[in-house]
mmCIF file of C-alpha atoms and ligand atoms in Angstrom:
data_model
loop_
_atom_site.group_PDB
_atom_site.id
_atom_site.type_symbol
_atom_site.label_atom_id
_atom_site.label_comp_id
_atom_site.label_asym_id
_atom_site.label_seq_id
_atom_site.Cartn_x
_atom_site.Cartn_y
_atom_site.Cartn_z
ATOM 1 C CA UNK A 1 106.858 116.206 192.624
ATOM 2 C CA UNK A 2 107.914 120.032 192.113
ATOM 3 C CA UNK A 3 109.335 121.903 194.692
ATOM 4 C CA UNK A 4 105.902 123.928 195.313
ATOM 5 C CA UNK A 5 104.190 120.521 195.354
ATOM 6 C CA UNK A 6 106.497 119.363 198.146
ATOM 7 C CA UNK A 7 106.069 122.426 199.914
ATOM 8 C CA UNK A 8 102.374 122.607 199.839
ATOM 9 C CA UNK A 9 102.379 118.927 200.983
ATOM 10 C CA UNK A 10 104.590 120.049 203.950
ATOM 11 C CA UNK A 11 101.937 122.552 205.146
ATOM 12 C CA UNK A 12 99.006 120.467 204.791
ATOM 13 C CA UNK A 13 100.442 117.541 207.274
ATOM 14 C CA UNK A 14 101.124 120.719 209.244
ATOM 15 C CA UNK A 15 97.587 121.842 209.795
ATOM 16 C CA UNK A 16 96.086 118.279 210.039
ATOM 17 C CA UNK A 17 98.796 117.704 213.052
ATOM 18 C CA UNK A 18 97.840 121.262 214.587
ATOM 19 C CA UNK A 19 94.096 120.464 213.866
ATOM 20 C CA UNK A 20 94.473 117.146 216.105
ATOM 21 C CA UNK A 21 96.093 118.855 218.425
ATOM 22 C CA UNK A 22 93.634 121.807 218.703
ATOM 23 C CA UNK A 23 90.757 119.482 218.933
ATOM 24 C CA UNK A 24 92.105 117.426 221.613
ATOM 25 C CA UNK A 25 92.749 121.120 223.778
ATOM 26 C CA UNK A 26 89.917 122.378 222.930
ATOM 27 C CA UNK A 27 87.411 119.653 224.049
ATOM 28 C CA UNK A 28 89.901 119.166 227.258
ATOM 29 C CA UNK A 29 88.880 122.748 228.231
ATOM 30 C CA UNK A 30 85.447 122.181 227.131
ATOM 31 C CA UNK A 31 85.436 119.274 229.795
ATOM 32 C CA UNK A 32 86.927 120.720 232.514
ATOM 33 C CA UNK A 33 84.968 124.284 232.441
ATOM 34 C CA UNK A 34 81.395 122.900 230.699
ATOM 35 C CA UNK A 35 81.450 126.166 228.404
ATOM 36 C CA UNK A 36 79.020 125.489 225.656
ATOM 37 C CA UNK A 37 81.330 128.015 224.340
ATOM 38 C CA UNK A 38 84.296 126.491 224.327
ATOM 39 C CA UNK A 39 82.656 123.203 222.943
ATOM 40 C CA UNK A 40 81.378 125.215 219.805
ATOM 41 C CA UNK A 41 84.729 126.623 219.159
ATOM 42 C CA UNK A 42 85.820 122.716 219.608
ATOM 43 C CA UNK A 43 83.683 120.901 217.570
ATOM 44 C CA UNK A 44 84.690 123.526 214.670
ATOM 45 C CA UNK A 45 87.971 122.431 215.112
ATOM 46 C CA UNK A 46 87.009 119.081 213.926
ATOM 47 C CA UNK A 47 86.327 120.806 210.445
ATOM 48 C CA UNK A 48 89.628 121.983 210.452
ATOM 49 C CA UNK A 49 90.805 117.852 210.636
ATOM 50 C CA UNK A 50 88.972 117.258 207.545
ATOM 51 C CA UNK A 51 89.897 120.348 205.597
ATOM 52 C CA UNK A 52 93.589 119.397 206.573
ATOM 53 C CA UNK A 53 93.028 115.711 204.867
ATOM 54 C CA UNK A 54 91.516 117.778 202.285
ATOM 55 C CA UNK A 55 94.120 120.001 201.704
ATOM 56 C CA UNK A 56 96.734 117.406 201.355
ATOM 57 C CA UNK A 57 95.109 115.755 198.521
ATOM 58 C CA UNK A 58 93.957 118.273 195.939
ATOM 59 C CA UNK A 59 97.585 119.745 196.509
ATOM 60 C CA UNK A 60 98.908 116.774 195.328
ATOM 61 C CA UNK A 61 96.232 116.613 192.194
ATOM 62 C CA UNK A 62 96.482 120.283 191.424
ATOM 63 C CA UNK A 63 100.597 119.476 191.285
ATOM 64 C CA UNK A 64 100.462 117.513 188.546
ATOM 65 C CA UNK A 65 101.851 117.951 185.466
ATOM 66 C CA UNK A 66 99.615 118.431 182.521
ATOM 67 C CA UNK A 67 98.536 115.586 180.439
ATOM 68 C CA UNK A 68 96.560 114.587 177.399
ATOM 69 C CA UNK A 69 93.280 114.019 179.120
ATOM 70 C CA UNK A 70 93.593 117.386 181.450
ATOM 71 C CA UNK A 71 95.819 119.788 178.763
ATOM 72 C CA UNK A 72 95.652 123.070 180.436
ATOM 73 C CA UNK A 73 96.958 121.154 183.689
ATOM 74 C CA UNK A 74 95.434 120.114 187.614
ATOM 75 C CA UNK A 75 95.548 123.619 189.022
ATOM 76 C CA UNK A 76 91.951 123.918 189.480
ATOM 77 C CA UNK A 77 91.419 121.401 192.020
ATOM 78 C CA UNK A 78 92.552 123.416 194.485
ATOM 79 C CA UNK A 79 89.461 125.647 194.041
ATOM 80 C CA UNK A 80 87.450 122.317 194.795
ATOM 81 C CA UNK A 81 88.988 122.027 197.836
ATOM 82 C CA UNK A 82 88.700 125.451 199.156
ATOM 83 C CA UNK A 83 84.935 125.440 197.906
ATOM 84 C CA UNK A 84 84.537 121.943 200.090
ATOM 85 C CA UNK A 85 86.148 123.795 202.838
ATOM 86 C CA UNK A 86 83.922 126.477 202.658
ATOM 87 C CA UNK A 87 80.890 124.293 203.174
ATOM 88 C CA UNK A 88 82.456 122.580 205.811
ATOM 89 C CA UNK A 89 83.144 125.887 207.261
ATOM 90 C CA UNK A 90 79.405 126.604 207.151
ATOM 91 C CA UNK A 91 78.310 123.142 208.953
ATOM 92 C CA UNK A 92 80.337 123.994 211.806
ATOM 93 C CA UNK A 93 78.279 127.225 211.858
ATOM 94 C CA UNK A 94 75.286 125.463 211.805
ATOM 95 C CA UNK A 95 76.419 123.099 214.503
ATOM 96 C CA UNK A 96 76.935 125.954 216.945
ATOM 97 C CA UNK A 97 73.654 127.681 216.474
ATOM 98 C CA UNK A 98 72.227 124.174 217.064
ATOM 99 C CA UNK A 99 74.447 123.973 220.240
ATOM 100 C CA UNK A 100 73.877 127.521 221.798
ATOM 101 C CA UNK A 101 70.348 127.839 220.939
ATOM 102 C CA UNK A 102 69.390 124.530 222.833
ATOM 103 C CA UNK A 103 71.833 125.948 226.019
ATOM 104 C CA UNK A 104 70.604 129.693 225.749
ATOM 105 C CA UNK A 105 67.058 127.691 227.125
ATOM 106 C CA UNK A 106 68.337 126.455 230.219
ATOM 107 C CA UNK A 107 71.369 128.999 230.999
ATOM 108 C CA UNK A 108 74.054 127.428 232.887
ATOM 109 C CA UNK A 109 77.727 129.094 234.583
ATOM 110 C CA UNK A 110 80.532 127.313 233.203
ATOM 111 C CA UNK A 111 83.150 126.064 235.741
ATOM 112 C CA UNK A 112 85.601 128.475 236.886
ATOM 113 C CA UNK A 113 88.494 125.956 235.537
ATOM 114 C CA UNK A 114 91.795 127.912 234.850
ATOM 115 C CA UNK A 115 93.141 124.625 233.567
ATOM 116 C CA UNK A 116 90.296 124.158 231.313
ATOM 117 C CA UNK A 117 90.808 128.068 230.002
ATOM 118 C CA UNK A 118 94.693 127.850 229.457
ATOM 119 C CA UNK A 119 93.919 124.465 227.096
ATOM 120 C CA UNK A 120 91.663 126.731 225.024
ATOM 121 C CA UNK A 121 94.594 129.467 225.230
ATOM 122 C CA UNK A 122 97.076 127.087 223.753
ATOM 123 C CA UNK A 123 95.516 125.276 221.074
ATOM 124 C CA UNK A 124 94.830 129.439 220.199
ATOM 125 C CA UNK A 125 98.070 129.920 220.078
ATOM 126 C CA UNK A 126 98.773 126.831 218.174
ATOM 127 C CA UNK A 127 96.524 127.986 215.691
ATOM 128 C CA UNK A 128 97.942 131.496 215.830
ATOM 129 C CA UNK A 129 100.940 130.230 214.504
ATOM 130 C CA UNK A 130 100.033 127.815 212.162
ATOM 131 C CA UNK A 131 97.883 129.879 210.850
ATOM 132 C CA UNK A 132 99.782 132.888 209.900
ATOM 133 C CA UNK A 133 102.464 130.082 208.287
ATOM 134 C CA UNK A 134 99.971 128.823 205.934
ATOM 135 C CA UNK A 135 98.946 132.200 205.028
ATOM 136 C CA UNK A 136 101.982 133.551 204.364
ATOM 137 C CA UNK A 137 103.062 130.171 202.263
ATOM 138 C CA UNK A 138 99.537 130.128 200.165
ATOM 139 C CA UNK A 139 100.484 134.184 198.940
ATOM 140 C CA UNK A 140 104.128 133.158 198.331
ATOM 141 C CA UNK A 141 103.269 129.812 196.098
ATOM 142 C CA UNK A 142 100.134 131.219 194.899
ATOM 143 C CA UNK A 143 97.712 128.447 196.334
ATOM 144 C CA UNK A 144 94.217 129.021 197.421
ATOM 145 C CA UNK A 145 93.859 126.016 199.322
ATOM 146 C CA UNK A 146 96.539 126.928 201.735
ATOM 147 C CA UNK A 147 95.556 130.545 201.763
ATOM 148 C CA UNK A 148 92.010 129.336 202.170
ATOM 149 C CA UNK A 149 93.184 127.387 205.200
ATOM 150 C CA UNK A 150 95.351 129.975 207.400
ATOM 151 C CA UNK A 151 92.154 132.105 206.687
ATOM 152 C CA UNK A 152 90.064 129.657 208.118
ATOM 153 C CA UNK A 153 92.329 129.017 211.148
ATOM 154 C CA UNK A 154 93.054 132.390 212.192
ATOM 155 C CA UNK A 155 89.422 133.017 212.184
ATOM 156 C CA UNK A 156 89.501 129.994 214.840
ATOM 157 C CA UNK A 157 91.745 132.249 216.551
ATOM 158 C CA UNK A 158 89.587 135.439 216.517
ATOM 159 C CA UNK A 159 86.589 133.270 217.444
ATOM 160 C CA UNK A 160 88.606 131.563 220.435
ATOM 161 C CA UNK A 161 89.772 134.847 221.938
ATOM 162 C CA UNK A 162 86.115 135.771 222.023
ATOM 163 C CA UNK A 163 84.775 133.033 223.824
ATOM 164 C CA UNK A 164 87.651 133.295 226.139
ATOM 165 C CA UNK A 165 87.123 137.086 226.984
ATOM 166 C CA UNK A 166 82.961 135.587 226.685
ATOM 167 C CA UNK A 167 83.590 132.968 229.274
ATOM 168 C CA UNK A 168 85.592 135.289 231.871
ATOM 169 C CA UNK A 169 82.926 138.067 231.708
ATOM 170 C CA UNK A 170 80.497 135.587 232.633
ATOM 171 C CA UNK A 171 82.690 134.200 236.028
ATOM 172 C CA UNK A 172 83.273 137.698 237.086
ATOM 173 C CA UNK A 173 79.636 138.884 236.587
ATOM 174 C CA UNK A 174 77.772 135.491 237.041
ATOM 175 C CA UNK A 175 75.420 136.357 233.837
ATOM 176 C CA UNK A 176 75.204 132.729 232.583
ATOM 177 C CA UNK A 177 72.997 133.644 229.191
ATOM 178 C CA UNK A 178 76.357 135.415 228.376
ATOM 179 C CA UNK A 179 78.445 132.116 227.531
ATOM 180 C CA UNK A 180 75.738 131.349 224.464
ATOM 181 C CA UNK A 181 75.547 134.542 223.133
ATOM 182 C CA UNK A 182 79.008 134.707 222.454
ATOM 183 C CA UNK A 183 78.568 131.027 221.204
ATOM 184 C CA UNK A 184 75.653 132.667 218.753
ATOM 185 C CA UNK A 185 78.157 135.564 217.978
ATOM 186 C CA UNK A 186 80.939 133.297 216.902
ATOM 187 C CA UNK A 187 78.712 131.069 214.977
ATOM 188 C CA UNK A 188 77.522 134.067 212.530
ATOM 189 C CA UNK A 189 80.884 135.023 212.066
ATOM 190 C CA UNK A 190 81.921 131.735 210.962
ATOM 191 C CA UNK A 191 78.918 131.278 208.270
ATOM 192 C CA UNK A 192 80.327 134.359 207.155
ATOM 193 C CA UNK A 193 83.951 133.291 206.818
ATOM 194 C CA UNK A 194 82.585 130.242 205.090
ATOM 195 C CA UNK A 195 80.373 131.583 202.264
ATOM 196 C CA UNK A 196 82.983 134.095 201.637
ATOM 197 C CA UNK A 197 85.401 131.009 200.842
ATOM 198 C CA UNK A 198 82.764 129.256 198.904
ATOM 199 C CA UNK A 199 82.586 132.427 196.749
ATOM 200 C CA UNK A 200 85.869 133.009 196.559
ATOM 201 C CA UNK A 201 86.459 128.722 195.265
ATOM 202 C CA UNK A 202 83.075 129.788 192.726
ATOM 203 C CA UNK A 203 84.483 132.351 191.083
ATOM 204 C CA UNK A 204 87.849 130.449 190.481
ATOM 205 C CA UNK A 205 85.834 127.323 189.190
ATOM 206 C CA UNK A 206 84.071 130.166 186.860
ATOM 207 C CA UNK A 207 86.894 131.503 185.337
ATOM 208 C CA UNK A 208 86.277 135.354 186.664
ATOM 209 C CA UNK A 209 88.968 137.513 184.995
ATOM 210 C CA UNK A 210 91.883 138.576 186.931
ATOM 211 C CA UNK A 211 91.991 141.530 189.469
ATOM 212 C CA UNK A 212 92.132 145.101 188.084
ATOM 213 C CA UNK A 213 95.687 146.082 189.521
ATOM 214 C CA UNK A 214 97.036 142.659 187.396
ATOM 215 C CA UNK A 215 95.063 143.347 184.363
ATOM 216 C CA UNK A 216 96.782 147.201 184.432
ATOM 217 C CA UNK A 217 100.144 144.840 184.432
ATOM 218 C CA UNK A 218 99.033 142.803 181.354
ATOM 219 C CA UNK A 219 98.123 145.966 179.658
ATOM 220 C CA UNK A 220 101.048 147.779 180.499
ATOM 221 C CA UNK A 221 103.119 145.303 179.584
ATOM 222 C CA UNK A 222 101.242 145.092 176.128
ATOM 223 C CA UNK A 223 101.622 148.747 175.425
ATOM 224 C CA UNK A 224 105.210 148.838 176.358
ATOM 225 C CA UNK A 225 105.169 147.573 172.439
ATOM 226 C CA UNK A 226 102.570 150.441 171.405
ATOM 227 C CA UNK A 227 104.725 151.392 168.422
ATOM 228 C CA UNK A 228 104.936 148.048 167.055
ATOM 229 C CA UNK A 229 100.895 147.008 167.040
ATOM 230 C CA UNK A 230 98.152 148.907 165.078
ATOM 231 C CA UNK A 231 95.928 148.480 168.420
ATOM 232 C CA UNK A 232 94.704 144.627 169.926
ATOM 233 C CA UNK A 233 91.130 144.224 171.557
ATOM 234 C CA UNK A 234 89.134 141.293 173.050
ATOM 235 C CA UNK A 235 91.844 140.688 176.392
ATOM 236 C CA UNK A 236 90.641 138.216 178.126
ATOM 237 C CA UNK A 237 92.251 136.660 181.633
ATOM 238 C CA UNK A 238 91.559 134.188 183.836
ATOM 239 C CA UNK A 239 93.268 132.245 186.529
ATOM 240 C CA UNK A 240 93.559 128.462 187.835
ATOM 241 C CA UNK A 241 95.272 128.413 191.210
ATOM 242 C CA UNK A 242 98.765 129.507 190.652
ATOM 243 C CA UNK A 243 98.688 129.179 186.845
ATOM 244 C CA UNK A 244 97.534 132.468 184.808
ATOM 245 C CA UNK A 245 95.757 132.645 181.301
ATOM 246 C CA UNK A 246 95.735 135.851 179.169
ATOM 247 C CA UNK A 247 94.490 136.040 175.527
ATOM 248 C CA UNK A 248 94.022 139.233 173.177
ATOM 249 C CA UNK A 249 93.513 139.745 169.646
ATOM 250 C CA UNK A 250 96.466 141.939 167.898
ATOM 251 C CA UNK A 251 96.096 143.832 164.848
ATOM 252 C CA UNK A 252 99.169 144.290 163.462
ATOM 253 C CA UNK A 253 100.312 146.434 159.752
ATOM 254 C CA UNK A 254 99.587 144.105 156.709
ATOM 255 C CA UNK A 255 103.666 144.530 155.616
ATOM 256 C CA UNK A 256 105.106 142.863 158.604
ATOM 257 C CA UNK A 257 106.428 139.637 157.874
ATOM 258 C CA UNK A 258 104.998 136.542 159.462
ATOM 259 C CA UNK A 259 108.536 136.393 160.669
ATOM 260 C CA UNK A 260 108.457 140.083 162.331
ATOM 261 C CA UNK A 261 104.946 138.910 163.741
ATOM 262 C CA UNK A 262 105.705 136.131 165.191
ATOM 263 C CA UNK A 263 108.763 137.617 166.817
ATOM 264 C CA UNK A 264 107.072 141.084 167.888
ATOM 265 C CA UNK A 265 103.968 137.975 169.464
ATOM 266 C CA UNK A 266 106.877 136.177 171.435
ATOM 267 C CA UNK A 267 108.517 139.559 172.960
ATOM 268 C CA UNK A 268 104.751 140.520 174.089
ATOM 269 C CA UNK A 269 104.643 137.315 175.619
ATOM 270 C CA UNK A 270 107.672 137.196 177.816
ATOM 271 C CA UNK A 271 107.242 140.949 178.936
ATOM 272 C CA UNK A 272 103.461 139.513 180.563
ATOM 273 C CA UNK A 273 105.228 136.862 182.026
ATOM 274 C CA UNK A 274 107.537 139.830 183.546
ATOM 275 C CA UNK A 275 104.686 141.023 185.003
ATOM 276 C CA UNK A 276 102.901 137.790 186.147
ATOM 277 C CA UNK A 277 105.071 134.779 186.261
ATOM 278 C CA UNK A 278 103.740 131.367 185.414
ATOM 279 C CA UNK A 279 101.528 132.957 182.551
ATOM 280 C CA UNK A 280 100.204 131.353 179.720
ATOM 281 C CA UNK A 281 99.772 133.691 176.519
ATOM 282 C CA UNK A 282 97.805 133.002 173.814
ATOM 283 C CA UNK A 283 98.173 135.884 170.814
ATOM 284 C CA UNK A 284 95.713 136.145 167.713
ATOM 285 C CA UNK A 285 96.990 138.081 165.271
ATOM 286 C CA UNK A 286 94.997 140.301 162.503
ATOM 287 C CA UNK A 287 95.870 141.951 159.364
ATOM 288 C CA UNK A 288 94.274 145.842 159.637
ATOM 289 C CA UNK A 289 92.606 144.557 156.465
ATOM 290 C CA UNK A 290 90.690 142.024 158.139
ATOM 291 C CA UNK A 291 90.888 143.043 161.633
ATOM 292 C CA UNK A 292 87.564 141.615 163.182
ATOM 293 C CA UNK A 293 85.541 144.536 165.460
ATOM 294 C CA UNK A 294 86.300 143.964 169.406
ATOM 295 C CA UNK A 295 84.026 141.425 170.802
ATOM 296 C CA UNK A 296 82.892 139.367 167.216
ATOM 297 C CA UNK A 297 85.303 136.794 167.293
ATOM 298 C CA UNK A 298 85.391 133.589 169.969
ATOM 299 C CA UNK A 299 83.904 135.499 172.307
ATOM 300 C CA UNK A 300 80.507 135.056 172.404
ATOM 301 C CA UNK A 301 78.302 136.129 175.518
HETATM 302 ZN ZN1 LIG B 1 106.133 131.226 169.119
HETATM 303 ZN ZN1 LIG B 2 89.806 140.536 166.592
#
């Protein structure tokens, strides 16, 4: 297993340990205070068990090496697993509409429990931390599935803190409908974190090109060897977890040599791998003679 595979694995037994851990706080202070509340923000934590489990396998498949059956290597099933999170994501929303709709009927005061509130306080702060670990990790090793998963928890967080503030509002004022609002509040946000990961895994299964400020790289680094080419056409990009694809077509002066060519291809090559590492270039080259117009050849919309 690679280093980043080893790494990644690391993280994901993290999050399924903190996810336990929050689950088993949360529904202690969800016990002990009777916030309907607090027991949405628990029973989403059980989403974050499963998206842990998840986690730890499709960063093992998306860590292997490339093989005959799957060529262009495993790197895409991390978007399945983000995706699967996402919809998880969303049935926890769903859950907690369920939840607070049924209680915003009969309002009751949750239990002035300060044991109860400092559970839900730490398993925050467990998820604080763990959170902001697996985001930093998934930018540094370039893995959706973890980033997709400190996203997810530190949205826990901001959804916690909420209830909390929810829950003491309602003890010091005594307005009982309060404690499902904020149960309603917190559920809407979470949809909302959860289609945006489900878009975010869709457009990574569908191959949507890379982000301007890294396609400025590609061309720049192209153009660094504007003297050399005629002009190139037809870039196209597209990224699979932490591995990069770029392709272009390069019309090049019909005297060159096909060894010149082939050298002037390779030096193109490592200067986009300068500029995004772990990049896979794939050069066409043209004759002016018989350079094809932009847009006529392999690509096909
Ligand atoms: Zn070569
Ligand atoms: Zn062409």
């Amino acid at each position: 297993m690679s280093g980043r595979a080893a790494v990644s694995q690391r993280f994901a037994r993290l999050s399924l340990l903190a996810g336990l851990l929050v689950f088993v706080l949360k529904l202690g202070g969800y016990a002990l205070t009777g916030s309907v509340a607090i027991l949405s923000d628990a029973l989403e934590s059980i989403v974050n068990v499963a998206a842990a489990v998840l986690l730890g396998v499709t960063v093992r498949v998306s860590a292997l090496p490339a093989d005959d059956n799957h060529p262009y290597g495993h790197s895409k099933a991390e978007y399945i697993s983000s995706f699967v999170e996402g919809l998880l994501i969303g049935v926890a929303g769903v859950l907690i509409v369920q939840a607070t709709l049924s209680r915003l009927m009969e309002p009751q005061l949750p239990e002035a429990n300060w044991l109860g509130l400092g559970l839900t306080v730490l398993a925050s702060v467990l998820n604080l931390m763990v959170g902001l670990l697996l985001l930093r990790a998934g930018k540094v090793h370039r893995s959706p599935a973890l980033e997709a998963d400190g996203h997810h928890l530190l949205t826990d967080v901001w959804s916690s803190v909420a209830v909390l503030l929810g829950v003491a509002i309602v003890l010091l004022t005594g307005w009982a409908w309060l404690d499902p609002v904020i149960g309603l509040l917190v559920a809407l946000g979470i949809l909302w974190i959860g289609w945006r990961v489900v878009r975010r895994s869709l457009s990574g299964l569908l191959d949507e090109r890379l982000p301007d400020e890294q396609i400025r790289a590609v061309r720049r680094a192209i153009e660094s060897f504007e003297s050399d080419y005629l002009e190139y056409h037809d870039l196209r990009t597209r990224r699979a977890g932490a591995r990069t694809f770029v392709d272009f077509h390069l019309v090049l002066p019909e005297s060159l040599t096909l060894y010149e060519a082939h050298r002037l291809c390779d030096h193109i090559e490592e200067a986009i791998d300068l500029e995004l590492p772990e990049t896979s270039v794939i050069i066409h080259v043209e004759p002016q003679q018989f350079a094809h117009e932009p847009g006529t050849v392999d690509v096909r919309f």
